[in-house]
Short mmCIF file of C-alpha atoms in Angstrom, two decimals:
data_model
loop_
_atom_site.label_atom_id
_atom_site.label_comp_id
_atom_site.label_asym_id
_atom_site.label_seq_id
_atom_site.Cartn_x
_atom_site.Cartn_y
_atom_site.Cartn_z
CA UNK T 132 48.72 46.76 5.84
CA UNK T 133 46.38 44.53 7.97
CA UNK T 134 46.90 41.64 6.08
CA UNK T 135 47.97 39.17 7.95
CA UNK T 136 48.98 35.74 7.14
CA UNK T 137 47.55 32.26 7.60
CA UNK T 138 50.08 31.58 9.80
CA UNK T 139 49.41 35.18 12.33
CA UNK T 140 45.75 34.74 11.49
CA UNK T 141 45.71 31.03 13.04
CA UNK T 142 47.54 32.45 15.73
CA UNK T 143 45.90 35.59 16.44
CA UNK T 144 42.59 33.41 16.83
CA UNK T 145 44.38 32.00 20.15
CA UNK T 146 46.17 34.61 21.31
CA UNK T 147 42.73 36.31 21.47
CA UNK T 148 40.74 33.62 22.52
CA UNK T 149 43.48 32.61 25.20
CA UNK T 150 43.19 36.90 25.63
CA UNK T 151 39.21 36.80 26.69
CA UNK T 152 40.10 33.87 28.56
CA UNK T 153 42.20 36.04 30.88
CA UNK T 154 40.16 39.31 30.82
CA UNK T 155 37.53 37.23 32.72
CA UNK T 156 39.90 35.74 35.35
CA UNK T 157 42.60 38.48 36.49
CA UNK T 158 44.24 34.97 38.26
CA UNK T 159 45.16 33.92 35.53
CA UNK T 160 49.21 33.04 34.72
CA UNK T 161 48.87 35.49 31.89
CA UNK T 162 47.02 38.14 33.69
CA UNK T 163 49.58 41.25 32.73
CA UNK T 164 51.75 40.01 30.60
CA UNK T 165 52.45 39.56 27.45
CA UNK T 166 52.15 36.41 25.56
CA UNK T 167 53.79 34.75 22.32
CA UNK T 168 51.81 32.25 19.85
CA UNK T 169 53.34 30.75 17.93
CA UNK T 170 52.33 27.00 16.36
CA UNK T 171 49.31 27.69 17.78
CA UNK T 172 50.68 27.45 21.25
CA UNK T 173 52.25 29.93 24.59
CA UNK T 174 55.62 29.75 23.66
CA UNK T 175 56.09 33.21 24.93
CA UNK T 176 55.12 35.09 28.94
CA UNK T 177 57.06 38.32 29.64
CA UNK T 178 56.35 41.00 31.78
CA UNK T 179 57.48 43.38 29.10
CA UNK T 180 58.00 43.72 24.98
CA UNK T 181 61.85 43.75 25.56
CA UNK T 182 61.44 40.56 27.72
CA UNK T 183 59.31 39.30 25.17
CA UNK T 184 61.37 39.82 22.39
CA UNK T 185 64.50 38.64 23.92
CA UNK T 186 62.34 35.09 24.71
CA UNK T 187 61.53 34.90 20.40
CA UNK T 188 64.34 35.24 19.58
CA UNK T 189 65.71 32.19 21.92
CA UNK T 190 63.05 30.66 20.25
CA UNK T 191 63.74 31.44 16.97
CA UNK T 192 59.74 31.95 16.67
CA UNK T 193 59.04 33.33 13.51
CA UNK T 194 58.85 36.47 12.91
CA UNK T 195 56.02 36.34 9.66
CA UNK T 196 54.47 33.55 11.99
CA UNK T 197 54.32 34.47 15.62
CA UNK T 198 52.60 36.39 17.12
CA UNK T 199 51.99 38.96 20.15
CA UNK T 200 49.44 40.10 22.36
CA UNK T 201 49.41 41.76 25.89
CA UNK T 202 47.80 39.22 27.97
CA UNK T 203 44.49 41.42 30.31
CA UNK T 204 43.73 43.99 27.60
CA UNK T 205 40.37 45.14 25.69
CA UNK T 206 40.89 45.07 22.12
CA UNK T 207 37.63 45.38 21.63
CA UNK T 208 38.10 48.79 23.29
CA UNK T 209 38.14 51.90 20.61
CA UNK T 210 41.05 53.85 21.77
CA UNK T 211 40.32 57.01 21.35
CA UNK T 212 42.98 60.37 19.86
CA UNK T 213 41.38 63.59 20.43
CA UNK T 214 43.05 66.28 18.50
CA UNK T 215 43.10 67.97 15.62
CA UNK T 216 46.54 65.44 13.09
CA UNK D 143 68.05 62.75 35.07
CA UNK D 144 69.01 63.09 32.30
CA UNK D 145 66.74 65.85 29.69
CA UNK D 146 66.41 66.01 26.41
CA UNK D 147 64.62 68.68 24.66
CA UNK D 148 63.05 70.10 21.06
CA UNK D 149 61.90 73.39 19.83
CA UNK D 150 58.29 72.52 18.74
CA UNK D 151 57.49 72.29 15.16
CA UNK D 152 55.20 74.38 13.51
CA UNK D 153 54.20 75.28 17.34
CA UNK D 154 53.18 71.95 18.44
CA UNK D 155 54.86 69.75 20.63
CA UNK D 156 57.07 66.91 18.52
CA UNK D 157 59.46 64.17 20.26
CA UNK D 158 61.92 62.81 18.57
CA UNK D 159 63.15 58.55 18.18
CA UNK D 160 65.50 56.71 16.09
CA UNK D 161 64.14 53.56 15.07
CA UNK D 162 66.41 50.63 14.06
CA UNK D 163 66.40 48.87 10.87
CA UNK D 164 65.87 44.64 12.05
CA UNK D 165 68.17 44.51 9.97
CA UNK D 166 70.51 46.58 8.66
CA UNK D 167 70.92 47.64 12.59
CA UNK D 168 71.25 51.35 11.16
CA UNK D 169 69.06 53.73 13.38
CA UNK D 170 66.59 55.66 11.40
CA UNK D 171 65.35 59.10 13.10
CA UNK D 172 61.44 59.72 12.87
CA UNK D 173 59.81 63.05 15.06
CA UNK D 174 57.07 62.82 16.51
CA UNK D 175 54.05 64.59 17.19
CA UNK D 176 53.70 64.75 21.28
CA UNK D 177 50.04 63.36 21.70
CA UNK D 178 49.01 63.53 24.76
CA UNK D 179 45.42 62.94 23.39
CA UNK D 180 46.45 60.03 22.04
CA UNK D 181 44.53 57.65 24.17
CA UNK D 182 46.31 56.57 28.44
CA UNK D 183 47.51 55.00 30.62
CA UNK D 184 46.95 51.94 29.68
CA UNK D 185 46.96 51.87 26.25
CA UNK D 186 47.76 49.05 23.58
CA UNK D 187 49.83 51.34 21.62
CA UNK D 188 52.79 53.89 22.51
CA UNK D 189 53.22 55.10 19.01
CA UNK D 190 51.45 55.91 15.05
CA UNK D 191 53.87 55.10 13.07
CA UNK D 192 53.34 55.04 9.29
CA UNK D 193 52.38 52.28 7.66
CA UNK D 194 56.04 51.92 5.51
CA UNK D 195 57.72 52.35 9.35
CA UNK D 196 56.09 49.39 10.83
CA UNK D 197 56.42 46.93 7.63
CA UNK D 198 60.09 48.34 7.91
CA UNK D 199 61.19 48.59 10.97
CA UNK D 200 58.51 45.85 12.96
CA UNK D 201 60.46 43.09 15.32
CA UNK D 202 57.54 40.42 15.05
CA UNK D 203 53.66 41.61 15.04
CA UNK D 204 51.04 42.34 17.13
CA UNK D 205 47.60 41.81 17.01
CA UNK D 206 45.06 44.84 15.86
CA UNK D 207 43.69 47.64 17.95
CA UNK D 208 40.58 49.73 16.37
CA UNK D 209 41.41 53.78 17.31
CA UNK D 210 38.66 56.48 17.05
CA UNK D 211 38.91 59.66 16.63
CA UNK D 212 40.90 61.41 14.65
CA UNK D 213 42.40 58.22 13.42
CA UNK D 214 38.71 55.61 13.20
CA UNK D 215 39.48 51.58 12.45
CA UNK D 216 41.04 49.54 12.49
CA UNK D 217 45.14 48.58 12.46
CA UNK D 218 47.82 46.35 13.45
CA UNK D 219 49.93 46.24 16.23
CA UNK D 220 54.17 46.43 16.13
CA UNK D 221 56.45 45.86 18.13
CA UNK D 222 59.80 47.97 16.75
CA UNK D 223 62.83 49.02 19.31
CA UNK D 224 63.39 52.42 19.26
CA UNK D 225 66.14 54.53 20.80
CA UNK D 226 66.05 58.12 22.67
CA UNK D 227 70.26 59.27 22.77
CA UNK D 228 70.48 61.65 24.76
CA UNK D 229 68.35 60.40 28.01
CA UNK D 230 70.34 56.15 27.43
CA UNK D 231 67.27 54.56 26.14
CA UNK D 232 66.76 52.27 24.06
CA UNK D 233 63.51 49.58 23.86
CA UNK D 234 60.99 47.75 22.02
CA UNK D 235 57.32 49.63 22.09
CA UNK D 236 54.04 48.74 20.57
CA UNK D 237 53.45 50.48 17.52
CA UNK D 238 50.11 51.12 16.03
CA UNK D 239 50.89 50.73 11.98
CA UNK D 240 48.24 53.77 9.91
CA UNK D 241 48.41 54.99 5.84
CA UNK D 242 49.99 58.40 5.62
CA UNK D 243 47.29 60.92 5.31
CA UNK D 244 46.53 60.06 8.11
CA UNK D 245 48.86 60.71 10.51
CA UNK D 246 49.82 64.03 11.58
CA UNK D 247 51.33 67.12 8.69
CA UNK D 248 54.51 67.05 8.40
CA UNK D 249 55.38 64.55 10.95
CA UNK D 250 56.07 60.95 10.84
CA UNK D 251 53.63 59.70 13.39
CA UNK D 252 52.54 60.57 17.40
CA UNK D 253 54.24 60.21 20.52
CA UNK D 254 50.94 58.66 22.06
CA UNK D 255 49.58 58.74 26.16
CA UNK D 256 51.51 56.05 27.20
CA UNK D 257 54.90 55.95 25.72
CA UNK D 258 55.24 60.33 27.10
CA UNK D 259 54.12 59.08 30.94
CA UNK D 260 56.79 56.49 31.33
CA UNK D 261 58.89 59.40 31.22
CA UNK D 262 59.01 63.24 33.12
CA UNK D 263 57.83 65.05 30.35
CA UNK D 264 56.68 68.57 29.06
CA UNK D 265 58.05 72.56 28.79
CA UNK D 266 60.42 72.96 31.47
CA UNK D 267 59.04 76.52 31.68
CA UNK D 268 59.87 77.47 28.44
CA UNK D 269 57.18 78.28 26.01
CA UNK D 270 58.96 78.03 22.80
CA UNK D 271 60.20 73.73 23.60
CA UNK D 272 58.98 70.44 25.29
CA UNK D 273 61.34 67.24 26.16
CA UNK D 274 61.06 64.65 27.96
CA UNK D 275 62.81 63.69 31.15
CA UNK D 276 63.99 60.75 32.70
CA UNK D 277 65.19 60.02 36.53
#
């Protein structure tokens, strides 16, 4: 389940570098955006997941390789789920 | 204002969504707990689904999210296409993939607060139901 391909690992590393830089600089062009990373490059920048998906499909980005993230999100912060499931 | 409501399941509020299979295009029904306690307004995910559903319905792989509370650990995020036909809703959302034993009993996942908060949600005055409404 947690397994990433080698390419995805490389792209995730790049994505998280951009995430840290964007969180440090709210004026970044990626602030508040979804970004798609493939071949260790940002190839898509979008306001919504619908737009991001369309951009990645138009570029024929390999879904087994590309990674997307929210550039401004804090991925270190734990998201708490309250309640008894 | 289109509205869809569902009877409580095991006395708990639910949301029914359809997931679109990216390979076949077919729509598959899933019943989620309406979890206002799952995350916050700016969470990094909209829904929590089983690992097998995320594997099947994932369009693109996202990063990892750290969960706490009722479900703990680091989990992958996937982009999935969901639909709620009665509301003419069709959109990609961020889905966290968790193992089945961590899921709510007899349900297919959780509709998190970020997702619910994108609608008008509640029981609309009827204690036996839960529902969603769009503008």
